[in-house]
């Protein structure tokens, strides 16, 4: 199901890993309670069924994560079932989901060719979903990434407060309907 999975885990470094051909995600960080200080760097996440990297929060808060110098490509593209599969409907290279997500730094990643045509959000490059930092001092930051050739948006901010997006190189995204 997952290449690397954390649940209610803090203070971890993932470096120089390759996570590929997993049914759902290459990395999944999830918690019913608070977790923080997970760094993922210098790794490759490719050919996973939904997301390359996915942080999700179903409980309290998530903060102080660093996603740096990774390559995320062709996720949400190869393991889709011929019929509808809910788990492969909303896909991305990097996805952060959670109501009180603060101080997440996403920088210097290469995110490309994620997703395939069809309904839903199949293939965003970097997607922050319901990430509501409580102040500008606790803002999430997306900077200095190379994001291209994704099926949907390069950067998708959905129900987000206090996020800084700057210095990214973005081109040739939104191939809506292409296989």
PDB file of C-alpha atoms in Angstrom:
ATOM      1  CA  UNK A   1       0.000   0.000   0.000  1.00  0.00           C
ATOM      2  CA  UNK A   2       2.699   2.516   1.055  1.00  0.00           C
ATOM      3  CA  UNK A   3       6.408   2.638   0.371  1.00  0.00           C
ATOM      4  CA  UNK A   4       7.265   4.430   3.626  1.00  0.00           C
ATOM      5  CA  UNK A   5       4.550   5.012   6.238  1.00  0.00           C
ATOM      6  CA  UNK A   6       4.637   6.975   9.489  1.00  0.00           C
ATOM      7  CA  UNK A   7       1.784   7.201  11.948  1.00  0.00           C
ATOM      8  CA  UNK A   8       1.964   9.508  14.992  1.00  0.00           C
ATOM      9  CA  UNK A   9       5.717   9.863  14.431  1.00  0.00           C
ATOM     10  CA  UNK A  10       7.991  12.904  14.924  1.00  0.00           C
ATOM     11  CA  UNK A  11      11.662  13.851  14.592  1.00  0.00           C
ATOM     12  CA  UNK A  12      12.590  11.649  11.620  1.00  0.00           C
ATOM     13  CA  UNK A  13      14.943  12.107   8.654  1.00  0.00           C
ATOM     14  CA  UNK A  14      14.425  10.276   5.352  1.00  0.00           C
ATOM     15  CA  UNK A  15      17.362  10.755   2.975  1.00  0.00           C
ATOM     16  CA  UNK A  16      18.636   9.115  -0.226  1.00  0.00           C
ATOM     17  CA  UNK A  17      15.715   6.709  -0.640  1.00  0.00           C
ATOM     18  CA  UNK A  18      13.846   5.512  -3.720  1.00  0.00           C
ATOM     19  CA  UNK A  19      10.168   4.669  -3.234  1.00  0.00           C
ATOM     20  CA  UNK A  20       8.458   3.359  -6.361  1.00  0.00           C
ATOM     21  CA  UNK A  21       5.614   1.189  -7.665  1.00  0.00           C
ATOM     22  CA  UNK A  22       3.621   1.329  -4.416  1.00  0.00           C
ATOM     23  CA  UNK A  23      -0.126   0.878  -4.780  1.00  0.00           C
ATOM     24  CA  UNK A  24      -0.981   4.152  -2.997  1.00  0.00           C
ATOM     25  CA  UNK A  25       1.850   6.523  -1.993  1.00  0.00           C
ATOM     26  CA  UNK A  26       5.623   6.551  -1.923  1.00  0.00           C
ATOM     27  CA  UNK A  27       5.646   8.260   1.488  1.00  0.00           C
ATOM     28  CA  UNK A  28       2.684   8.676   3.816  1.00  0.00           C
ATOM     29  CA  UNK A  29       2.795  10.620   7.058  1.00  0.00           C
ATOM     30  CA  UNK A  30      -0.475  10.445   8.944  1.00  0.00           C
ATOM     31  CA  UNK A  31      -1.621  11.054  12.494  1.00  0.00           C
ATOM     32  CA  UNK A  32      -4.638  11.185  14.723  1.00  0.00           C
ATOM     33  CA  UNK A  33      -2.628  13.438  17.040  1.00  0.00           C
ATOM     34  CA  UNK A  34       0.103  16.045  16.587  1.00  0.00           C
ATOM     35  CA  UNK A  35       3.367  15.202  14.830  1.00  0.00           C
ATOM     36  CA  UNK A  36       6.298  17.335  13.711  1.00  0.00           C
ATOM     37  CA  UNK A  37       9.847  17.621  12.397  1.00  0.00           C
ATOM     38  CA  UNK A  38       9.851  15.118   9.560  1.00  0.00           C
ATOM     39  CA  UNK A  39      12.464  15.864   6.901  1.00  0.00           C
ATOM     40  CA  UNK A  40      12.434  14.154   3.515  1.00  0.00           C
ATOM     41  CA  UNK A  41      15.364  15.051   1.300  1.00  0.00           C
ATOM     42  CA  UNK A  42      17.460  13.896  -1.643  1.00  0.00           C
ATOM     43  CA  UNK A  43      15.045  11.057  -2.466  1.00  0.00           C
ATOM     44  CA  UNK A  44      13.049   9.821  -5.454  1.00  0.00           C
ATOM     45  CA  UNK A  45       9.309   9.079  -5.405  1.00  0.00           C
ATOM     46  CA  UNK A  46       8.059   7.684  -8.703  1.00  0.00           C
ATOM     47  CA  UNK A  47       5.431   5.411 -10.285  1.00  0.00           C
ATOM     48  CA  UNK A  48       3.270   5.328  -7.135  1.00  0.00           C
ATOM     49  CA  UNK A  49      -0.494   4.820  -7.464  1.00  0.00           C
ATOM     50  CA  UNK A  50      -1.607   8.151  -5.995  1.00  0.00           C
ATOM     51  CA  UNK A  51       1.019  10.506  -4.523  1.00  0.00           C
ATOM     52  CA  UNK A  52       4.764  10.619  -4.370  1.00  0.00           C
ATOM     53  CA  UNK A  53       4.803  12.286  -0.924  1.00  0.00           C
ATOM     54  CA  UNK A  54       1.663  12.698   1.190  1.00  0.00           C
ATOM     55  CA  UNK A  55       1.310  14.264   4.629  1.00  0.00           C
ATOM     56  CA  UNK A  56      -2.208  13.943   6.024  1.00  0.00           C
ATOM     57  CA  UNK A  57      -3.595  14.991   9.361  1.00  0.00           C
ATOM     58  CA  UNK A  58      -6.777  13.640  10.847  1.00  0.00           C
ATOM     59  CA  UNK A  59      -6.245  14.930  14.367  1.00  0.00           C
ATOM     60  CA  UNK A  60      -4.571  17.910  15.976  1.00  0.00           C
ATOM     61  CA  UNK A  61      -1.628  19.648  14.255  1.00  0.00           C
ATOM     62  CA  UNK A  62       1.322  19.008  12.001  1.00  0.00           C
ATOM     63  CA  UNK A  63       4.322  21.301  11.805  1.00  0.00           C
ATOM     64  CA  UNK A  64       7.953  21.932  10.961  1.00  0.00           C
ATOM     65  CA  UNK A  65       8.317  19.475   8.088  1.00  0.00           C
ATOM     66  CA  UNK A  66      10.930  19.918   5.353  1.00  0.00           C
ATOM     67  CA  UNK A  67      10.544  18.420   1.872  1.00  0.00           C
ATOM     68  CA  UNK A  68      13.772  19.302   0.063  1.00  0.00           C
ATOM     69  CA  UNK A  69      15.702  18.306  -3.093  1.00  0.00           C
ATOM     70  CA  UNK A  70      13.460  15.366  -3.975  1.00  0.00           C
ATOM     71  CA  UNK A  71      12.360  14.192  -7.392  1.00  0.00           C
ATOM     72  CA  UNK A  72       8.670  13.247  -7.684  1.00  0.00           C
ATOM     73  CA  UNK A  73       7.431  12.043 -11.043  1.00  0.00           C
ATOM     74  CA  UNK A  74       4.863   9.848 -12.761  1.00  0.00           C
ATOM     75  CA  UNK A  75       2.815   9.317  -9.596  1.00  0.00           C
ATOM     76  CA  UNK A  76      -0.916   8.702  -9.994  1.00  0.00           C
ATOM     77  CA  UNK A  77      -0.300   7.546 -13.532  1.00  0.00           C
ATOM     78  CA  UNK A  78       0.456   3.844 -13.879  1.00  0.00           C
ATOM     79  CA  UNK A  79      -1.520   1.943 -11.243  1.00  0.00           C
ATOM     80  CA  UNK A  80      -4.999   3.194 -11.963  1.00  0.00           C
ATOM     81  CA  UNK A  81      -7.593   0.466 -12.308  1.00  0.00           C
ATOM     82  CA  UNK A  82      -9.660   0.312 -15.507  1.00  0.00           C
ATOM     83  CA  UNK A  83     -12.717   1.174 -13.412  1.00  0.00           C
ATOM     84  CA  UNK A  84     -13.215   3.852 -10.756  1.00  0.00           C
ATOM     85  CA  UNK A  85     -10.829   3.580  -7.815  1.00  0.00           C
ATOM     86  CA  UNK A  86     -11.426   6.213  -5.148  1.00  0.00           C
ATOM     87  CA  UNK A  87      -7.834   6.050  -3.863  1.00  0.00           C
ATOM     88  CA  UNK A  88      -6.444   7.074  -7.242  1.00  0.00           C
ATOM     89  CA  UNK A  89      -8.843   9.963  -7.932  1.00  0.00           C
ATOM     90  CA  UNK A  90      -6.921  12.786  -6.207  1.00  0.00           C
ATOM     91  CA  UNK A  91      -3.212  12.513  -6.939  1.00  0.00           C
ATOM     92  CA  UNK A  92      -0.079  14.649  -6.850  1.00  0.00           C
ATOM     93  CA  UNK A  93       3.678  14.655  -6.714  1.00  0.00           C
ATOM     94  CA  UNK A  94       3.595  16.228  -3.229  1.00  0.00           C
ATOM     95  CA  UNK A  95       0.406  16.635  -1.183  1.00  0.00           C
ATOM     96  CA  UNK A  96      -0.064  18.188   2.261  1.00  0.00           C
ATOM     97  CA  UNK A  97      -3.509  17.801   3.829  1.00  0.00           C
ATOM     98  CA  UNK A  98      -4.514  19.010   7.262  1.00  0.00           C
ATOM     99  CA  UNK A  99      -6.373  21.753   9.077  1.00  0.00           C
ATOM    100  CA  UNK A 100      -3.588  22.993  11.410  1.00  0.00           C
ATOM    101  CA  UNK A 101      -0.544  22.473   9.229  1.00  0.00           C
ATOM    102  CA  UNK A 102       2.199  24.988  10.026  1.00  0.00           C
ATOM    103  CA  UNK A 103       5.760  25.757   8.955  1.00  0.00           C
ATOM    104  CA  UNK A 104       6.036  23.182   6.195  1.00  0.00           C
ATOM    105  CA  UNK A 105       8.911  24.027   3.843  1.00  0.00           C
ATOM    106  CA  UNK A 106       8.771  22.567   0.333  1.00  0.00           C
ATOM    107  CA  UNK A 107      11.889  23.628  -1.561  1.00  0.00           C
ATOM    108  CA  UNK A 108      14.237  22.714  -4.403  1.00  0.00           C
ATOM    109  CA  UNK A 109      12.193  19.713  -5.546  1.00  0.00           C
ATOM    110  CA  UNK A 110      11.681  18.578  -9.120  1.00  0.00           C
ATOM    111  CA  UNK A 111       8.021  17.611  -9.596  1.00  0.00           C
ATOM    112  CA  UNK A 112       6.829  16.519 -13.029  1.00  0.00           C
ATOM    113  CA  UNK A 113       4.584  14.240 -15.120  1.00  0.00           C
ATOM    114  CA  UNK A 114       2.190  13.355 -12.291  1.00  0.00           C
ATOM    115  CA  UNK A 115      -1.360  12.175 -12.993  1.00  0.00           C
ATOM    116  CA  UNK A 116      -3.447  11.068 -15.950  1.00  0.00           C
ATOM    117  CA  UNK A 117      -6.635  12.327 -17.595  1.00  0.00           C
ATOM    118  CA  UNK A 118     -10.027  11.863 -16.040  1.00  0.00           C
ATOM    119  CA  UNK A 119     -12.281  13.136 -13.267  1.00  0.00           C
ATOM    120  CA  UNK A 120     -10.991  14.516  -9.980  1.00  0.00           C
ATOM    121  CA  UNK A 121      -7.655  16.167  -9.337  1.00  0.00           C
ATOM    122  CA  UNK A 122      -5.482  13.611 -11.052  1.00  0.00           C
ATOM    123  CA  UNK A 123      -1.982  14.921 -11.213  1.00  0.00           C
ATOM    124  CA  UNK A 124      -1.266  18.160  -9.389  1.00  0.00           C
ATOM    125  CA  UNK A 125       2.394  18.980  -8.928  1.00  0.00           C
ATOM    126  CA  UNK A 126       2.341  20.361  -5.347  1.00  0.00           C
ATOM    127  CA  UNK A 127      -1.027  20.427  -3.582  1.00  0.00           C
ATOM    128  CA  UNK A 128      -1.815  21.992  -0.214  1.00  0.00           C
ATOM    129  CA  UNK A 129      -5.334  21.035   0.825  1.00  0.00           C
ATOM    130  CA  UNK A 130      -7.022  22.565   3.866  1.00  0.00           C
ATOM    131  CA  UNK A 131      -3.708  23.801   5.285  1.00  0.00           C
ATOM    132  CA  UNK A 132      -4.692  26.657   7.554  1.00  0.00           C
ATOM    133  CA  UNK A 133      -1.640  28.020   9.351  1.00  0.00           C
ATOM    134  CA  UNK A 134      -2.792  30.203  12.227  1.00  0.00           C
ATOM    135  CA  UNK A 135      -0.546  33.225  11.425  1.00  0.00           C
ATOM    136  CA  UNK A 136       1.941  34.600   8.907  1.00  0.00           C
ATOM    137  CA  UNK A 137       4.740  33.632  11.311  1.00  0.00           C
ATOM    138  CA  UNK A 138       3.624  30.010  10.960  1.00  0.00           C
ATOM    139  CA  UNK A 139       3.165  30.124   7.172  1.00  0.00           C
ATOM    140  CA  UNK A 140       3.834  27.178   4.908  1.00  0.00           C
ATOM    141  CA  UNK A 141       6.376  27.906   2.160  1.00  0.00           C
ATOM    142  CA  UNK A 142       6.689  26.558  -1.395  1.00  0.00           C
ATOM    143  CA  UNK A 143       9.854  27.924  -3.009  1.00  0.00           C
ATOM    144  CA  UNK A 144      12.564  27.257  -5.600  1.00  0.00           C
ATOM    145  CA  UNK A 145      10.897  24.158  -7.063  1.00  0.00           C
ATOM    146  CA  UNK A 146      10.914  23.057 -10.697  1.00  0.00           C
ATOM    147  CA  UNK A 147       7.324  22.004 -11.508  1.00  0.00           C
ATOM    148  CA  UNK A 148       6.334  21.004 -15.039  1.00  0.00           C
ATOM    149  CA  UNK A 149       4.327  18.715 -17.289  1.00  0.00           C
ATOM    150  CA  UNK A 150       1.763  17.684 -14.622  1.00  0.00           C
ATOM    151  CA  UNK A 151      -1.748  16.677 -15.651  1.00  0.00           C
ATOM    152  CA  UNK A 152      -3.470  19.359 -13.545  1.00  0.00           C
ATOM    153  CA  UNK A 153      -2.116  22.375 -11.650  1.00  0.00           C
ATOM    154  CA  UNK A 154       1.557  22.967 -10.920  1.00  0.00           C
ATOM    155  CA  UNK A 155       0.729  24.408  -7.481  1.00  0.00           C
ATOM    156  CA  UNK A 156      -2.793  23.943  -6.136  1.00  0.00           C
ATOM    157  CA  UNK A 157      -3.729  25.775  -2.922  1.00  0.00           C
ATOM    158  CA  UNK A 158      -7.158  24.590  -1.782  1.00  0.00           C
ATOM    159  CA  UNK A 159      -8.671  26.185   1.355  1.00  0.00           C
ATOM    160  CA  UNK A 160      -5.296  27.517   2.523  1.00  0.00           C
ATOM    161  CA  UNK A 161      -4.344  30.361   4.870  1.00  0.00           C
ATOM    162  CA  UNK A 162      -0.852  31.845   5.279  1.00  0.00           C
ATOM    163  CA  UNK A 163       1.185  30.260   2.512  1.00  0.00           C
ATOM    164  CA  UNK A 164       4.122  31.841   0.686  1.00  0.00           C
ATOM    165  CA  UNK A 165       4.796  30.673  -2.884  1.00  0.00           C
ATOM    166  CA  UNK A 166       7.795  32.233  -4.613  1.00  0.00           C
ATOM    167  CA  UNK A 167      10.847  31.574  -6.773  1.00  0.00           C
ATOM    168  CA  UNK A 168       9.417  28.449  -8.451  1.00  0.00           C
ATOM    169  CA  UNK A 169       9.905  27.619 -12.130  1.00  0.00           C
ATOM    170  CA  UNK A 170       6.566  26.419 -13.505  1.00  0.00           C
ATOM    171  CA  UNK A 171       5.708  25.476 -17.087  1.00  0.00           C
ATOM    172  CA  UNK A 172       3.669  23.181 -19.332  1.00  0.00           C
ATOM    173  CA  UNK A 173       1.089  21.971 -16.779  1.00  0.00           C
ATOM    174  CA  UNK A 174      -2.686  21.376 -17.000  1.00  0.00           C
ATOM    175  CA  UNK A 175      -2.861  18.686 -19.661  1.00  0.00           C
ATOM    176  CA  UNK A 176      -6.536  18.208 -18.854  1.00  0.00           C
ATOM    177  CA  UNK A 177      -7.884  15.095 -20.449  1.00  0.00           C
ATOM    178  CA  UNK A 178      -4.598  13.760 -21.816  1.00  0.00           C
ATOM    179  CA  UNK A 179      -3.681  10.175 -21.025  1.00  0.00           C
TER     180      UNK A 179
END
